[in-house]
Amino acid sequence: MSVFAPATPFADFIYRHFRSVHALKLGLALLVAVTINAIWAPPHFIWSMVTIVVIMMSLPQVGGAIEKSLQRAIGTCLGSAYGVMLVATVDSYWLIMSLLILAVSLICFISAGRYSYAYLVSGFTIIIVVGDANHDTSEALWRTANILSGCVIAILVSLFIFPIKAKQDWRSQLTHAIDNMAEVLAQHLKAPANHDLDFRAKLEAAMKAVLTQKKLFFSLEWESKTLKKHKVLLSQLANKQVRLITLLELLPLTRWQEEDKDAYLQINAVASELAFYLQQLAEFVAGKAQQLPTLPECLEQELRHRLQLSLASATIVASTTDLDAAATDGEVPQGFALTGYSWLIYQLAIAVEALYEDIAIIEIAYNKQPASQITSGKAD
């Protein structure tokens, strides 16, 4: 099923109440751990509960919990293996501590990037296992086993008890960003000349939605093989949204004189189509439309041609005498302003088309169509 398909009522309920659901899942995971402890009472079982809280507290999504669990498990195993080896084979206290410090310092040096949490876990696991170097390896092994059991409990509860999917959160944030951008463009085009509308709140909301999308990338890779294959595309899609937001920030800064109103209205008539296309795209991403809306063939070329005609039909180029007089009086010729405004609308068209292209590729990949059918989502 496509990531843009309408969400089931159950999935929609979970997403709308994900905070309550997440708290419930964490409580259930701890209850499982407490029950195991009550039945078998393994030594140092508190580490299982600590692991559950560390993994699940800040990562409600399934993909995030899986990745953090695996990193914690790998870091625990590596750190525990090194610590047990030191305790079992080295008799000198100072030699053990020297090797411990060397290992933790090396881990600190190489710790970076996506797997930094695994390095962190490996470092403090070595310290926990070695302890005071009393050569008791059973305690270290029990702690390792309990941490691994906590990882397993966290993964199972995240997967099978009211799963909170990062895919739905990502889609919701993408919809929110596109919807805000479409609304900003539509409001600007409907506003009178030289309006003083403030779009900062909506554009900041759109930017926050883009940043949230980026935070979900790793979780998406664990939840969807299709999105994992297109992880570079996800990053490009976020960057293209940022570009569109940046262009929209320039719109309220545009100013023109009353005599140039007709020329601007002609350009805005062209730009209003972009707002319509953005709104259609937001509805598709939200699951309100079954088919990806299509764009006219060669949208940016068509808009460029129409904008050129609009500029040509408007009387915006002053005579040489008028230009000299305007320069003498310190005035800026309006021809330059209109040309710059048409360029801005043209760039918006290119950015909108780029969004369509990336979303079309993702949709076609989910439908498992041949690569030759991956187009920019335009009508034939």
Coordinates of C-alpha atoms in Angstrom, one line a residue, residues 57-269:
M57 CA 10.8 7.3 26.1
S58 CA 12.0 9.6 23.3
L59 CA 11.2 7.4 20.2
P60 CA 7.5 6.6 19.8
Q61 CA 7.8 5.4 16.2
V62 CA 8.4 1.8 15.3
G63 CA 11.4 2.5 13.1
G64 CA 13.1 4.7 15.7
A65 CA 12.6 2.1 18.5
I66 CA 14.0 -0.7 16.3
E67 CA 17.1 1.3 15.3
K68 CA 17.8 2.5 18.8
S69 CA 17.3 -1.0 20.2
L70 CA 19.7 -2.5 17.7
Q71 CA 22.3 0.1 18.3
R72 CA 22.0 -0.4 22.1
A73 CA 22.2 -4.2 21.6
I74 CA 25.3 -4.0 19.4
G75 CA 27.0 -1.4 21.7
T76 CA 26.2 -3.6 24.7
C77 CA 27.6 -6.7 23.2
L78 CA 30.8 -5.1 22.0
G79 CA 31.3 -3.2 25.3
S80 CA 30.5 -6.3 27.4
A81 CA 32.8 -8.5 25.3
Y82 CA 35.7 -6.2 25.8
G83 CA 35.0 -5.6 29.5
V84 CA 34.8 -9.4 30.2
M85 CA 38.0 -10.0 28.3
L86 CA 39.8 -7.5 30.4
V87 CA 38.5 -8.8 33.7
A88 CA 39.1 -12.4 32.8
T89 CA 42.6 -12.1 31.3
V90 CA 44.3 -9.2 33.0
D91 CA 45.4 -9.4 36.7
S92 CA 46.9 -5.9 37.2
Y93 CA 44.4 -3.3 38.4
W94 CA 46.3 -0.4 36.7
L95 CA 46.7 -2.3 33.5
I96 CA 42.9 -3.0 33.4
M97 CA 42.1 0.6 34.0
S98 CA 44.6 1.8 31.5
L99 CA 43.1 -0.4 28.8
L100 CA 39.6 0.7 29.8
I101 CA 40.6 4.4 29.5
L102 CA 42.3 3.8 26.2
A103 CA 39.2 2.0 24.8
V104 CA 36.7 4.7 26.0
S105 CA 38.9 7.5 24.6
L106 CA 39.2 5.7 21.3
I107 CA 35.4 5.3 21.2
C108 CA 35.0 9.0 22.0
F109 CA 37.3 9.8 19.1
I110 CA 35.5 7.7 16.5
S111 CA 32.0 8.3 17.8
A112 CA 30.1 10.3 15.2
G113 CA 27.2 10.2 12.7
R114 CA 24.3 7.9 12.6
Y115 CA 25.7 5.2 14.9
S116 CA 26.9 7.5 17.6
Y117 CA 24.5 6.0 20.1
A118 CA 26.0 2.5 19.7
Y119 CA 29.4 4.0 20.4
L120 CA 28.1 5.7 23.5
V121 CA 26.5 2.5 24.8
S122 CA 29.7 0.5 24.1
G123 CA 31.7 3.0 26.1
F124 CA 29.6 3.0 29.3
T125 CA 29.0 -0.7 29.1
I126 CA 32.8 -1.3 29.3
I127 CA 32.9 0.8 32.5
I128 CA 29.8 -1.0 33.9
V129 CA 31.3 -4.4 33.2
V130 CA 34.8 -3.7 34.5
G131 CA 33.6 -1.9 37.5
D132 CA 36.3 -2.1 40.2
A133 CA 38.1 -4.9 38.4
N134 CA 37.0 -7.6 40.9
H135 CA 37.2 -10.3 38.2
D136 CA 33.5 -11.3 38.7
T137 CA 32.3 -11.9 35.1
S138 CA 28.9 -13.4 36.1
E139 CA 27.6 -9.9 37.1
A140 CA 28.8 -8.5 33.8
L141 CA 27.1 -11.2 31.8
W142 CA 23.8 -10.9 33.7
R143 CA 23.8 -7.1 33.1
T144 CA 24.4 -7.7 29.4
A145 CA 21.6 -10.3 29.2
N146 CA 19.2 -8.0 31.0
I147 CA 20.0 -5.1 28.6
L148 CA 19.4 -7.3 25.6
S149 CA 16.1 -8.6 27.0
G150 CA 15.0 -4.9 27.5
C151 CA 15.9 -4.3 23.8
V152 CA 13.8 -7.3 22.7
I153 CA 10.8 -6.2 24.9
A154 CA 11.0 -2.6 23.5
I155 CA 11.0 -3.9 19.9
L156 CA 8.2 -6.3 20.3
V157 CA 5.9 -3.8 22.1
S158 CA 6.7 -1.1 19.5
L159 CA 6.0 -3.5 16.6
F160 CA 2.8 -5.3 17.8
I161 CA 1.1 -3.1 20.4
F162 CA -0.6 -0.2 18.7
P163 CA 2.3 0.5 16.3
I164 CA 3.0 4.2 15.8
K165 CA 4.4 4.5 12.3
A166 CA 6.9 7.2 11.2
K167 CA 5.5 7.0 7.7
Q168 CA 2.2 8.5 8.8
D169 CA 3.9 11.3 10.8
W170 CA 6.2 12.0 7.8
R171 CA 3.2 12.2 5.5
S172 CA 1.4 14.5 7.9
Q173 CA 4.4 16.8 8.2
L174 CA 4.8 16.9 4.4
T175 CA 1.1 17.8 4.0
H176 CA 1.4 20.5 6.6
A177 CA 4.3 22.1 4.9
I178 CA 2.8 22.1 1.4
D179 CA -0.6 23.2 2.7
N180 CA 1.0 26.2 4.5
M181 CA 3.0 27.1 1.4
A182 CA -0.1 27.0 -0.8
E183 CA -2.0 29.1 1.6
V184 CA 0.7 31.8 1.8
L185 CA 0.8 32.0 -2.0
A186 CA -2.9 32.2 -2.3
Q187 CA -3.3 34.9 0.3
H188 CA -0.5 36.9 -1.3
L189 CA -2.1 36.8 -4.7
K190 CA -5.6 37.8 -3.3
A191 CA -4.1 40.7 -1.3
P192 CA -4.1 44.3 -2.6
A193 CA -1.0 46.0 -3.9
N194 CA 1.6 46.8 -1.4
H195 CA -0.1 44.8 1.3
D196 CA 1.4 44.4 4.7
L197 CA 0.3 40.8 5.5
D198 CA 2.7 38.9 7.7
F199 CA 3.3 35.3 6.5
R200 CA 6.1 34.6 8.9
A201 CA 4.1 32.4 11.2
K202 CA 2.9 30.1 8.4
L203 CA 6.3 29.9 6.8
E204 CA 8.0 29.1 10.1
A205 CA 5.4 26.4 10.6
A206 CA 6.2 25.0 7.2
M207 CA 9.9 25.1 8.0
K208 CA 9.4 23.3 11.3
A209 CA 7.4 20.6 9.4
V210 CA 10.4 20.1 7.0
L211 CA 12.8 19.8 10.0
T212 CA 10.5 17.2 11.5
Q213 CA 10.5 15.3 8.3
K214 CA 14.3 15.1 8.4
K215 CA 14.3 13.8 11.9
L216 CA 12.1 10.9 10.8
F217 CA 14.4 9.7 7.9
F218 CA 16.1 7.0 9.9
S219 CA 12.8 5.7 11.3
L220 CA 11.4 5.6 7.8
E221 CA 14.2 3.4 6.6
W222 CA 13.4 0.7 9.1
E223 CA 9.7 0.8 8.4
S224 CA 9.6 0.9 4.6
K225 CA 11.9 -0.9 2.1
T226 CA 10.6 1.4 -0.6
L227 CA 11.6 4.6 1.2
K228 CA 14.9 3.1 2.2
K229 CA 15.7 2.7 -1.5
H230 CA 14.8 6.3 -2.0
K231 CA 16.4 7.8 1.1
V232 CA 18.4 10.3 -1.0
L233 CA 15.2 11.4 -2.6
L234 CA 13.7 12.1 0.8
S235 CA 16.5 14.4 1.6
Q236 CA 16.1 16.1 -1.8
L237 CA 12.4 16.5 -1.2
A238 CA 13.1 18.3 2.1
N239 CA 15.6 20.6 0.4
K240 CA 13.2 21.5 -2.3
Q241 CA 10.6 22.4 0.3
V242 CA 13.1 24.7 1.9
R243 CA 13.8 26.3 -1.5
L244 CA 10.1 26.9 -2.0
I245 CA 9.7 28.4 1.4
T246 CA 12.7 30.7 0.7
L247 CA 11.1 31.9 -2.5
L248 CA 7.8 32.5 -0.7
E249 CA 9.5 34.7 1.9
L250 CA 10.4 37.1 -0.9
L251 CA 6.8 37.6 -2.0
P252 CA 5.7 40.1 0.8
L253 CA 8.8 42.2 0.0
T254 CA 7.6 43.0 -3.5
R255 CA 6.3 46.5 -4.0
W256 CA 4.8 48.3 -7.0
Q257 CA 3.2 51.6 -8.0
E258 CA -0.5 52.0 -8.7
E259 CA 0.1 52.5 -12.4
D260 CA 1.8 49.1 -12.7
K261 CA -1.2 47.3 -11.1
D262 CA -2.5 45.9 -14.3
A263 CA 0.8 44.3 -15.2
Y264 CA 1.1 42.7 -11.8
L265 CA -2.5 41.4 -12.0
Q266 CA -1.6 39.7 -15.2
I267 CA 1.4 38.0 -13.6
N268 CA -0.6 37.0 -10.5
A269 CA -3.2 35.4 -12.7

